[in-house]
mmCIF file of C-alpha atoms in Angstrom:
data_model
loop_
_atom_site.group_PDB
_atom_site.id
_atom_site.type_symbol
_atom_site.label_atom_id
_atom_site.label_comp_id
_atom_site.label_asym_id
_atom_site.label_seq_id
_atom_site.Cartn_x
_atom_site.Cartn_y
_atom_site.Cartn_z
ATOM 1 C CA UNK A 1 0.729 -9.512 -3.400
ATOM 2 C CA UNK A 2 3.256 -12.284 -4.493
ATOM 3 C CA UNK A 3 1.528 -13.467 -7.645
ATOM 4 C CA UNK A 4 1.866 -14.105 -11.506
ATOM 5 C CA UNK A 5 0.039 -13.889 -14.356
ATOM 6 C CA UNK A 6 -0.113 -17.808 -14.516
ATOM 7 C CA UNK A 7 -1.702 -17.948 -10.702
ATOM 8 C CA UNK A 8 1.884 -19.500 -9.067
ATOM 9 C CA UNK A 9 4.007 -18.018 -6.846
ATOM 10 C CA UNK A 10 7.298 -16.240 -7.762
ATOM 11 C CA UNK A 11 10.177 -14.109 -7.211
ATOM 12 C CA UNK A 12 12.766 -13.362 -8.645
ATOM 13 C CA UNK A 13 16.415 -13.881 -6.930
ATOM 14 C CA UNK A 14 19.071 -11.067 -6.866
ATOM 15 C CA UNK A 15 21.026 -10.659 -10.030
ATOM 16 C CA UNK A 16 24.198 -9.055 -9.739
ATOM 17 C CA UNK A 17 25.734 -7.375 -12.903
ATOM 18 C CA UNK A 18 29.617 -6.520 -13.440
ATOM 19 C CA UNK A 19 29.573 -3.728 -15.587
ATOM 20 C CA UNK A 20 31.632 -0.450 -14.977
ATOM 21 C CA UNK A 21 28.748 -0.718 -11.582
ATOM 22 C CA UNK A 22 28.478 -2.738 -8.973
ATOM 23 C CA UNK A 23 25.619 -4.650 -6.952
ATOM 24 C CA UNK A 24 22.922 -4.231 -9.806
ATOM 25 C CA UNK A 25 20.048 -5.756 -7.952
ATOM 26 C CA UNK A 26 16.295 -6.345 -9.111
ATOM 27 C CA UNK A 27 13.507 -7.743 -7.355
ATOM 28 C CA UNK A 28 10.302 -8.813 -8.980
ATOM 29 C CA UNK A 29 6.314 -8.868 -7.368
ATOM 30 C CA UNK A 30 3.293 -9.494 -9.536
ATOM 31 C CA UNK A 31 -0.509 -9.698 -9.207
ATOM 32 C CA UNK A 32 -3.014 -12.365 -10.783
ATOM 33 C CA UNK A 33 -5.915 -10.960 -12.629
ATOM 34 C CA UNK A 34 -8.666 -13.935 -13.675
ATOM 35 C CA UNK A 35 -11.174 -14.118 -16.778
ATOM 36 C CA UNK A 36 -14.875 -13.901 -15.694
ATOM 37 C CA UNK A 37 -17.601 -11.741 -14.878
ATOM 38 C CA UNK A 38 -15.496 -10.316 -11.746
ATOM 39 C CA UNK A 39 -12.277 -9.949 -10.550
ATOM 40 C CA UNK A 40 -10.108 -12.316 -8.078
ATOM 41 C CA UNK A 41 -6.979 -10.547 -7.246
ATOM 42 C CA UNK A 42 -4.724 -12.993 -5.293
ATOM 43 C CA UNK A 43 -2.955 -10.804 -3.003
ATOM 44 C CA UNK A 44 -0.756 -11.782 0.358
ATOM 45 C CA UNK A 45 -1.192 -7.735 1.398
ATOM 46 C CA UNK A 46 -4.319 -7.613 2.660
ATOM 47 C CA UNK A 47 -6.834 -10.532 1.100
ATOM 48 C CA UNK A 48 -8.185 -11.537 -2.013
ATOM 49 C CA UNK A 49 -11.055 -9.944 -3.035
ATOM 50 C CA UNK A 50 -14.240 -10.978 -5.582
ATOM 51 C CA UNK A 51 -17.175 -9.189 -6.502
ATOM 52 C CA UNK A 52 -19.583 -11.836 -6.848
ATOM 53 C CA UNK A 53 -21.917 -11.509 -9.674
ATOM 54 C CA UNK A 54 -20.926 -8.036 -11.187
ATOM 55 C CA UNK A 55 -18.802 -7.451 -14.209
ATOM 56 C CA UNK A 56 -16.061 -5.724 -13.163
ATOM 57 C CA UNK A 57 -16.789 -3.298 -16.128
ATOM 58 C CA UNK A 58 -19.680 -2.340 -14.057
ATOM 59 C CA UNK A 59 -17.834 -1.545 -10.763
ATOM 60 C CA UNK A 60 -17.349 1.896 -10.180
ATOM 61 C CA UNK A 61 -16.341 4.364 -6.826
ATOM 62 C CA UNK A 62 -19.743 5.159 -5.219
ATOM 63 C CA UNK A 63 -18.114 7.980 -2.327
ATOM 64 C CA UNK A 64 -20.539 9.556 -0.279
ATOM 65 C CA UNK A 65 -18.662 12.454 2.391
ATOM 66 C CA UNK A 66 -22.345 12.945 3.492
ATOM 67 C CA UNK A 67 -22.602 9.495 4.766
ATOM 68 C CA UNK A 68 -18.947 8.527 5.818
ATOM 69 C CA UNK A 69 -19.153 8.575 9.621
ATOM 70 C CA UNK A 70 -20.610 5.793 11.724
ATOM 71 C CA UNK A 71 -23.020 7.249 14.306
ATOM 72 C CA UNK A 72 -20.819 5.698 16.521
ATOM 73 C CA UNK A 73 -17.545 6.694 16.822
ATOM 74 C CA UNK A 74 -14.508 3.747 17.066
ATOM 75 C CA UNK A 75 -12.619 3.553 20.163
ATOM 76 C CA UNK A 76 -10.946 0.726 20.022
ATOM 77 C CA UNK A 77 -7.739 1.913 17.925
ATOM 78 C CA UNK A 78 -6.221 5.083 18.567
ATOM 79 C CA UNK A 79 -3.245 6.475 17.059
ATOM 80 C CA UNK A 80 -1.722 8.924 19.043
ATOM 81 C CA UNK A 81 -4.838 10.357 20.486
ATOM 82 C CA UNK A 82 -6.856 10.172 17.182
ATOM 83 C CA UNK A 83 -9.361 7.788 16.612
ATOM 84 C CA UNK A 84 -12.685 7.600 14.051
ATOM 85 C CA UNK A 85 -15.335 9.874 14.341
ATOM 86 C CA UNK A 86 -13.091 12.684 15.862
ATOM 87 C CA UNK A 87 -13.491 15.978 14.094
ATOM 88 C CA UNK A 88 -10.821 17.230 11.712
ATOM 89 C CA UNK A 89 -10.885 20.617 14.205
ATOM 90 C CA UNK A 90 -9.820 17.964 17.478
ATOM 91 C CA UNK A 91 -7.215 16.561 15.154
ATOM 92 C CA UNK A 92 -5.504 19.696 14.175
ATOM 93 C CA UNK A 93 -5.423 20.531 17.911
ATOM 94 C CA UNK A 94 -3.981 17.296 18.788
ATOM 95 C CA UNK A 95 -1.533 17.306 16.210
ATOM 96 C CA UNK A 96 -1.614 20.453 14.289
ATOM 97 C CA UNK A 97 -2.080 20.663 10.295
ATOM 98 C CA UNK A 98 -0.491 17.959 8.463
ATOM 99 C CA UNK A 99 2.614 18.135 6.018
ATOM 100 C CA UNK A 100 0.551 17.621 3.355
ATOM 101 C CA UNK A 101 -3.126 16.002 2.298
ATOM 102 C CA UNK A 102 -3.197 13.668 -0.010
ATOM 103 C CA UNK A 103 -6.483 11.601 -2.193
ATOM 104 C CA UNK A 104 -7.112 8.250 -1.301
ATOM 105 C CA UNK A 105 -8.785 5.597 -3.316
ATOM 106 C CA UNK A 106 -11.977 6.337 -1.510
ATOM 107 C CA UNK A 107 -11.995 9.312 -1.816
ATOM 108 C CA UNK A 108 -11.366 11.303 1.585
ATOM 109 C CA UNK A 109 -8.438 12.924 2.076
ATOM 110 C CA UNK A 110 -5.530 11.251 4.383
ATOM 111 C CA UNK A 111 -3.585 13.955 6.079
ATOM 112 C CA UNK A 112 0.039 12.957 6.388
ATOM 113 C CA UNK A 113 1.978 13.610 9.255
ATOM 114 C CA UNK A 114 5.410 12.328 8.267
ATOM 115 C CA UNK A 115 7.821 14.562 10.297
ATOM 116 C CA UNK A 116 8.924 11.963 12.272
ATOM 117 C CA UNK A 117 9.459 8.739 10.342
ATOM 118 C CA UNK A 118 8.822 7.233 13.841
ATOM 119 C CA UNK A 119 5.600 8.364 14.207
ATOM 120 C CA UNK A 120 4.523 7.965 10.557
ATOM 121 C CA UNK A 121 0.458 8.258 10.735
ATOM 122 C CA UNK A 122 -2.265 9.338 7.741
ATOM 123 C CA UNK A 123 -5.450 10.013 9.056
ATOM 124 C CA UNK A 124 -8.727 10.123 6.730
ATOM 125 C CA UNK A 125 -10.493 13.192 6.770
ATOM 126 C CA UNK A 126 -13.693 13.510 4.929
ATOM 127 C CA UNK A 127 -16.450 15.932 5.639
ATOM 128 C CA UNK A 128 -15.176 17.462 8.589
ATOM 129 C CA UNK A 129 -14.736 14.266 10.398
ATOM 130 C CA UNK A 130 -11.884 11.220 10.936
ATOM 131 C CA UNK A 131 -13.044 8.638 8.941
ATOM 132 C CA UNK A 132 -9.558 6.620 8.909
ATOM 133 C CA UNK A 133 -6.400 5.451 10.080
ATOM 134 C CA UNK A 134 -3.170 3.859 9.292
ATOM 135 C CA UNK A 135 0.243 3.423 10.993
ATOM 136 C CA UNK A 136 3.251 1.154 10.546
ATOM 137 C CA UNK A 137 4.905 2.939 13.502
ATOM 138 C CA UNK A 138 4.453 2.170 16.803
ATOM 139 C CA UNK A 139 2.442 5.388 17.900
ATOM 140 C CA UNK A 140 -0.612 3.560 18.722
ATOM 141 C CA UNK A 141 -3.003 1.741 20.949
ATOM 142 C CA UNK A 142 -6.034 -0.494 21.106
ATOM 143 C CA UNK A 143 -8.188 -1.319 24.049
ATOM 144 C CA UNK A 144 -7.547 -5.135 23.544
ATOM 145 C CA UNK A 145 -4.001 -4.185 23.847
ATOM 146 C CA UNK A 146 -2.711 -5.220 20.633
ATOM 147 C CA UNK A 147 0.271 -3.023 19.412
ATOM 148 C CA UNK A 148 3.122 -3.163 17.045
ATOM 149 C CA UNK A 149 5.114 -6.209 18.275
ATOM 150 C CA UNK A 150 1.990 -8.089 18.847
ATOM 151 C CA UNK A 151 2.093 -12.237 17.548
ATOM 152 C CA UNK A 152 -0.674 -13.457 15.230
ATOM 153 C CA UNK A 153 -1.615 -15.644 17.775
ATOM 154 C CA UNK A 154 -2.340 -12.943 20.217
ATOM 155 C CA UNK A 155 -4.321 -10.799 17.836
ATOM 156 C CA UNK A 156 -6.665 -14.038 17.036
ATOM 157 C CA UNK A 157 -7.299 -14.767 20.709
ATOM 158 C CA UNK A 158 -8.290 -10.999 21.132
ATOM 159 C CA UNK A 159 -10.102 -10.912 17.876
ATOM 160 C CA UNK A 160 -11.382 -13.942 16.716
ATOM 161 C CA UNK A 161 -11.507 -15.410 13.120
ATOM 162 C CA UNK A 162 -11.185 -12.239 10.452
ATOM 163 C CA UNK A 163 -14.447 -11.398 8.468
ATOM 164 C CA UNK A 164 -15.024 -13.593 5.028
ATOM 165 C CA UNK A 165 -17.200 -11.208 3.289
ATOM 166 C CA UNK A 166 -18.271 -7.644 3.070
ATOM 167 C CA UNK A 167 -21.910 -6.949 1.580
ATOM 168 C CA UNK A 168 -22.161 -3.924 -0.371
ATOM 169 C CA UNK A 169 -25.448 -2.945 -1.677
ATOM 170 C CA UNK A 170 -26.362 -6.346 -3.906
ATOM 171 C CA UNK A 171 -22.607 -6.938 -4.227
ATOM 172 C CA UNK A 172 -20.698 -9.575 -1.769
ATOM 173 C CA UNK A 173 -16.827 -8.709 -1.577
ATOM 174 C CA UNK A 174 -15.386 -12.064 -0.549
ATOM 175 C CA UNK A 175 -12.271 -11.809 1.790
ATOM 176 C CA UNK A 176 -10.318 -14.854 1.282
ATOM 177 C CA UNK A 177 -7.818 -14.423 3.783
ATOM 178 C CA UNK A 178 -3.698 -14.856 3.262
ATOM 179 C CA UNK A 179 -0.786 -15.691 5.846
ATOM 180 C CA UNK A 180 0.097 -11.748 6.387
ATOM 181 C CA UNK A 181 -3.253 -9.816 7.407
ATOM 182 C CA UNK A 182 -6.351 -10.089 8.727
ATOM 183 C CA UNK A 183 -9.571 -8.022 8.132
ATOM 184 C CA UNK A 184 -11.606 -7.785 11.127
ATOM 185 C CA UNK A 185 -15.329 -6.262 12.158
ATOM 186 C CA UNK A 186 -14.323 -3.736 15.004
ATOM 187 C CA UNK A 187 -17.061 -0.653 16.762
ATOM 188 C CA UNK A 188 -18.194 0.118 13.634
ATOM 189 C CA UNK A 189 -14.876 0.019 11.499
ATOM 190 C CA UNK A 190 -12.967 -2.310 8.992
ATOM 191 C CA UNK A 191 -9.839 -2.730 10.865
ATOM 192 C CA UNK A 192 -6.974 -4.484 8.597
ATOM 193 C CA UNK A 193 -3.932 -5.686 10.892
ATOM 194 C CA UNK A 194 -0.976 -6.512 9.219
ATOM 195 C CA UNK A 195 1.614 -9.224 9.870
ATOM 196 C CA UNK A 196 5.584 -9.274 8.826
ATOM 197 C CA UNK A 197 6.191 -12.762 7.808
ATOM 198 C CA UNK A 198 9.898 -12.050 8.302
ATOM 199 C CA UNK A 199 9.916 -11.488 11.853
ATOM 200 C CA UNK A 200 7.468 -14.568 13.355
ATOM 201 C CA UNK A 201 4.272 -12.792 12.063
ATOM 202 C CA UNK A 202 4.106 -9.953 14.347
ATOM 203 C CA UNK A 203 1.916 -6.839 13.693
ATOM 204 C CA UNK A 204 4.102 -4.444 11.609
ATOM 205 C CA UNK A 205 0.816 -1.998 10.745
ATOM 206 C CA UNK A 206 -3.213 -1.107 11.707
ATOM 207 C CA UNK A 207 -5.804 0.497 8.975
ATOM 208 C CA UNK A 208 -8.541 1.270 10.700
ATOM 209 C CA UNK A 209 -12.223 2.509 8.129
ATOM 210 C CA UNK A 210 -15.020 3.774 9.094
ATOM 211 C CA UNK A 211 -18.018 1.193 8.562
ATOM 212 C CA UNK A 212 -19.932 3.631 6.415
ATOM 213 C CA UNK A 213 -16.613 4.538 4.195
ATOM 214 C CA UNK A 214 -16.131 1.314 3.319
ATOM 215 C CA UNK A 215 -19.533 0.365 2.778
ATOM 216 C CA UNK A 216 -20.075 3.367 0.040
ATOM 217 C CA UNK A 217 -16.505 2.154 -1.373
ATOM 218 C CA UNK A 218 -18.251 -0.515 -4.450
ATOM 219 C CA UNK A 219 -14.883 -0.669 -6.535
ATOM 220 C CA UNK A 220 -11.678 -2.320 -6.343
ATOM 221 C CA UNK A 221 -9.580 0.875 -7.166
ATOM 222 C CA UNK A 222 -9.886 4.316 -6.803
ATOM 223 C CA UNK A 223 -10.716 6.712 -9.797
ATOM 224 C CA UNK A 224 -7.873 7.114 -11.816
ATOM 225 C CA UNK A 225 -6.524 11.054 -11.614
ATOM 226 C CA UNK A 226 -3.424 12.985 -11.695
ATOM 227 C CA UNK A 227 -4.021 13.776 -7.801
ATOM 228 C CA UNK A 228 -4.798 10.194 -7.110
ATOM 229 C CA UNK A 229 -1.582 9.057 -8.608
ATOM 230 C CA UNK A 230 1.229 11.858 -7.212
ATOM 231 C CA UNK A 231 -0.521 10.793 -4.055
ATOM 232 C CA UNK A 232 0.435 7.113 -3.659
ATOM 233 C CA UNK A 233 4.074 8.331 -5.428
ATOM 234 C CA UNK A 234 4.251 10.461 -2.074
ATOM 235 C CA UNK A 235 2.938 7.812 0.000
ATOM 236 C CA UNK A 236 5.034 4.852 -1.374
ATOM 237 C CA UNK A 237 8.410 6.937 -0.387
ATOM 238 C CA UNK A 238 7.100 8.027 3.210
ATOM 239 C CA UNK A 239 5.945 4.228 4.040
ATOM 240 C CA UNK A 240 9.684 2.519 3.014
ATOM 241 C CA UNK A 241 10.960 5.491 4.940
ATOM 242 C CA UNK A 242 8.754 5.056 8.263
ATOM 243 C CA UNK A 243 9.443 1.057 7.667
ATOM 244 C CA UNK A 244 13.527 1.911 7.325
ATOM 245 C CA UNK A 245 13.038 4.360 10.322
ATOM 246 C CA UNK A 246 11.506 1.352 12.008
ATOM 247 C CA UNK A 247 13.921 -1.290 11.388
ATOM 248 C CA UNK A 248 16.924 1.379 12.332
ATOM 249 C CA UNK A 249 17.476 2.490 9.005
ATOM 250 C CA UNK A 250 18.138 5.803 7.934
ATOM 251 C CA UNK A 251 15.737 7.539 5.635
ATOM 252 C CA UNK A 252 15.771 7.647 1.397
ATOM 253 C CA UNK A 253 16.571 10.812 0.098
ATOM 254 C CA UNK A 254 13.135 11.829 -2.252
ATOM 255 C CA UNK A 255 14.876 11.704 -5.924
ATOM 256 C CA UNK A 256 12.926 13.591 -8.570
ATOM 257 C CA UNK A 257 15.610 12.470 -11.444
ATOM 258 C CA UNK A 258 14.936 8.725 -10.764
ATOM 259 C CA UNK A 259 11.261 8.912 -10.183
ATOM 260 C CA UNK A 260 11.100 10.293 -13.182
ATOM 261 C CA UNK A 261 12.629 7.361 -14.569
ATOM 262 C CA UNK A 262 10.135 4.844 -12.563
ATOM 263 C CA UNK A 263 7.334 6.624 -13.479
ATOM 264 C CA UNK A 264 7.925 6.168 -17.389
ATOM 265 C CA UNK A 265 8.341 2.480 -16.523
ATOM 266 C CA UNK A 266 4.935 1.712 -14.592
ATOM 267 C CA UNK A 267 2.980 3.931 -18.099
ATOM 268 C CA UNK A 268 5.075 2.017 -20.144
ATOM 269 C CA UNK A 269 4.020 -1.048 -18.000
ATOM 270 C CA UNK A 270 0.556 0.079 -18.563
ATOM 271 C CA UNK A 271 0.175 1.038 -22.014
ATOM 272 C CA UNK A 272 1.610 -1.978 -23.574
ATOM 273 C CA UNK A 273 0.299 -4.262 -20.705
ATOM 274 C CA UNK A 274 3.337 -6.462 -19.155
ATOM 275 C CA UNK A 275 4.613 -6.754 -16.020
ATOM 276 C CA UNK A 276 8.381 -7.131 -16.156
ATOM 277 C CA UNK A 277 11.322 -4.988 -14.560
ATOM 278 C CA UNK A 278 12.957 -5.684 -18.596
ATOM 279 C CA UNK A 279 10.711 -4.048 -21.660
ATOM 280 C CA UNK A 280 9.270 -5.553 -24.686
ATOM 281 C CA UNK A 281 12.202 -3.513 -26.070
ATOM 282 C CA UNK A 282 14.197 -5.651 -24.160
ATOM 283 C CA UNK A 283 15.963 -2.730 -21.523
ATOM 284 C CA UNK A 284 16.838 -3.292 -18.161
ATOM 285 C CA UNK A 285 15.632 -1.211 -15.183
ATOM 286 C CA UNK A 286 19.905 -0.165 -15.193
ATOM 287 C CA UNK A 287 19.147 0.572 -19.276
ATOM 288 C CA UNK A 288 16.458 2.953 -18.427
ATOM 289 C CA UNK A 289 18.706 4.638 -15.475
ATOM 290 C CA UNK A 290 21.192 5.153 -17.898
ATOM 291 C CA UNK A 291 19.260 6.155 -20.864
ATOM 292 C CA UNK A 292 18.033 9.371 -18.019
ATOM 293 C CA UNK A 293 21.845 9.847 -16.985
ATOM 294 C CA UNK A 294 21.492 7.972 -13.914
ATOM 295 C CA UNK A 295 25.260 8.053 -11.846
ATOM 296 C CA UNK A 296 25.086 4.940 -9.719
ATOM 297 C CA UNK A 297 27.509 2.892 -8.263
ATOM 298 C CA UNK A 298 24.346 0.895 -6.899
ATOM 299 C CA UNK A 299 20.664 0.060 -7.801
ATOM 300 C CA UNK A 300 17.487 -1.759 -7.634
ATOM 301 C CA UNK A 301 14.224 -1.888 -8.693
ATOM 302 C CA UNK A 302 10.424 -3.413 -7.251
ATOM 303 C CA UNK A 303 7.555 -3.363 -9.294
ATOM 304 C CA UNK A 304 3.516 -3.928 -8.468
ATOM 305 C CA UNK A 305 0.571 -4.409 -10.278
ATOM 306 C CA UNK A 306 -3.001 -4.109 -9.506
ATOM 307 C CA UNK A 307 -2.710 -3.018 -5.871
ATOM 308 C CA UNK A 308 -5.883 -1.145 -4.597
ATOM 309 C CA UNK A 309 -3.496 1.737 -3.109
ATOM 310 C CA UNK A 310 0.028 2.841 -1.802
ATOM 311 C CA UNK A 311 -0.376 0.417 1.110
ATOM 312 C CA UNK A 312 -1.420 -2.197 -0.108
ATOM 313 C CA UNK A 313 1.713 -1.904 -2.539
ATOM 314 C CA UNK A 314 4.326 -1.415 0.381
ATOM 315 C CA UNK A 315 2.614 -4.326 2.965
ATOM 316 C CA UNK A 316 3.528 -6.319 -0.412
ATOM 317 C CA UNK A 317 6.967 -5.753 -0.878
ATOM 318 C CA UNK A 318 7.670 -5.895 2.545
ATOM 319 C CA UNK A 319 6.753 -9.539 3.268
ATOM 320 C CA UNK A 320 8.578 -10.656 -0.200
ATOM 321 C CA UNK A 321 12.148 -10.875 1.070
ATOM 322 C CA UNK A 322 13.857 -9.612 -2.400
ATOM 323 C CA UNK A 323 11.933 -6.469 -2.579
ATOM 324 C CA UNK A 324 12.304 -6.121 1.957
ATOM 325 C CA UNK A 325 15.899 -6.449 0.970
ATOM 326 C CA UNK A 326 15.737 -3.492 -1.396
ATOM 327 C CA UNK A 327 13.767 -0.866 0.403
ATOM 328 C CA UNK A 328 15.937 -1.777 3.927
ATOM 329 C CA UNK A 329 18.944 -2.087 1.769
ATOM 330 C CA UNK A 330 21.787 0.368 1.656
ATOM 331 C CA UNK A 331 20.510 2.802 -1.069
ATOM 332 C CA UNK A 332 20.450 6.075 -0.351
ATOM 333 C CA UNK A 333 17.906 7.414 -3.049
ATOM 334 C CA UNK A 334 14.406 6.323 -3.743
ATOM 335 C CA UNK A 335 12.211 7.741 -6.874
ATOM 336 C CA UNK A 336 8.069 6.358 -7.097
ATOM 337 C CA UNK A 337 6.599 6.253 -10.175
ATOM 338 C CA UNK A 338 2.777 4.992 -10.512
ATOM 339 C CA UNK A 339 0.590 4.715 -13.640
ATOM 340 C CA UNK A 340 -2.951 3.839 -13.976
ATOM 341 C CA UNK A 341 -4.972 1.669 -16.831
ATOM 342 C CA UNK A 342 -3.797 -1.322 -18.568
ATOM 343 C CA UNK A 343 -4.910 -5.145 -17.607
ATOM 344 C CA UNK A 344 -3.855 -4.348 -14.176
ATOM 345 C CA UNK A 345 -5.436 -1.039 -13.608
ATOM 346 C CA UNK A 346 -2.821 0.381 -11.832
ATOM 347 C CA UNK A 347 1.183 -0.271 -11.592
ATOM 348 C CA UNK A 348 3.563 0.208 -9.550
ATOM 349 C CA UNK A 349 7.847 0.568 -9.586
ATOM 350 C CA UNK A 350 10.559 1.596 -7.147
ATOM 351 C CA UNK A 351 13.480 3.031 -8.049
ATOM 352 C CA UNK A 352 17.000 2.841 -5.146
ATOM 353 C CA UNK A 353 20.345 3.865 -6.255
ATOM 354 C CA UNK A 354 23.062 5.306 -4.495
ATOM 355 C CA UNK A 355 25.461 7.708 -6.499
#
């Protein structure tokens, strides 16, 4: 998502500050929301997305568990020996109980399994049965033989042309697709590959839904809730760390001081409703460490807005060099903070600092 308010692409460069620290550095990612019966979010993370013909005031999460399974289960992406329609007993056999489970934004549950940064993988559980998928490691397969690695090119000779459109009920979620991911139509599944821009558009991640999940899924964004919210905090932090782990990085350290600090930023983002790394009070992101007793010799900052969910956030900031450059950058402590309301709905920041 590499958009602002007035619909034109920016970032914003490195700024270096010489105070009593060094290598102050700030990084900048926004999200365009339109006027209209519906909302177009322009967004180079997955695809834009309209609901045609519904106010957006009228769009609102429709989760069924009961129905969340395609008869048929998908086979043609498996992440280390999981794949849809699996029951949640075969994957705690295969990979035993997960280090934590955490709400998505449609409303399963995706069971982390994060002890190895290499093998990062959530799966979606709902109802007793795997109803999704998601890896930016390189833990998994497809029948068509597309893997981590794999060009653009490749993937569209395997694939085809990505979907345009999803109908949902009388609703018609347009997929207007963007240089870094592709939406395709696979056994029964919504299968979003991901590209890194930065390194010749190769697949960097897979999210695999079930058909029927998706289908039920008529919103945009999850329903706000405290659980809904610690959860893509938690998520944000393990995906920088799997995509550090991947580019031979070492790990963040989890900092409860500074997400603190990042979290009062993204409700302060929300409840006054701008989108800036500086406040209408006019402090800094380094302001803000300071005013919470932050000891750096080194920091940064990302912000998002509007994102439909942790992922969507981090495929973001990835393929928008300044914030890449922050979360594969030599910081050794990452806080998440994430709010919900406001124009945006939901908002995003990063915190990185080394003491």
């Amino acid at each position: 998502m590499h958009a602002n308010r007035r619909g034109t692409s920016m970032e914003q460069p490195r700024q270096m500050k010489q105070m009593r620290f060094k290598n102050k550095v700030a990084a900048i990612l926004a999200f365009t929301l339109l006027s209209g019966t519906a909302l177009l979010y322009s967004n180079s993370t997955i695809n834009s997305i309209e609901a045609a013909a519904v106010p957006a005031s009228n769009l609102a999460v429709n989760y069924n568990a009961n129905k969340a399974v395609s008869k048929t289960a998908a086979r043609e992406i498996t992440m280390q020996g999981i794949s849809i329609g699996m029951t949640e007993a075969q994957l705690v056999k295969k990979l035993g109980q997960p280090a934590r489970k955490d709400m998505s934004e449609y409303g399963f549950k995706w069971y982390i399994y994060n002890k190895d940064y290499k093998k990062y993988l959530q799966v979606g559980v709902s109802n007793g049965k795997v109803v999704a998928l998601y890896s930016n490691s390189t833990g998994w397969t497809s029948k068509k033989g597309i893997k981590v690695g794999t060009s653009r090119t490749q993937v569209e000779k395997l694939y085809g042309k990505p979907i345009k459109e999803i109908k949902k009920g009388n609703t018609i979620y347009r997929y207007n697709h963007v240089p870094n991911s592709a939406i395709y139509a696979v056994d029964n599944t919504y299968t979003t590959v991901f590209y890194d821009k930065h390194r010749k558009n190769i697949v960097t991640a897979v999210q695999v839904i079930d058909k029927q999940t998706e289908l039920a899924f008529k919103s945009f964004h999850g329903k706000p809730s405290k659980e809904l919210q610690q959860s893509f905090e938690r998520q944000l932090l393990d995906l920088a760390n799997a995509f550090r782990v991947q580019m031979g990085k070492k790990p963040f350290k989890a900092d409860a001081n500074i997400a603190n600090t990042a979290r009062k930023h993204s409700q302060d983002m929300s409840k006054r409703d701008f989108f800036d790394h500086k406040n209408p009070d006019g402090k800094s992101p380094f302001d803000r460490m300071d005013d919470d007793n932050i000891e750096y010799t080194a920091a940064a900052e990302n912000i998002a807005a509007g994102q439909t969910s942790a992922i969507i956030a981090h495929e973001g900031w990835i393929n928008s060099l300044g914030h890449r450059e922050n979360i594969v950058g030599d910081f050794a402590r990452l806080g998440v903070g994430v709010a919900f309301g406001g124009d945006m709905e939901v908002y995003y920041t990063q915190n990185f600092y080394t003491p």
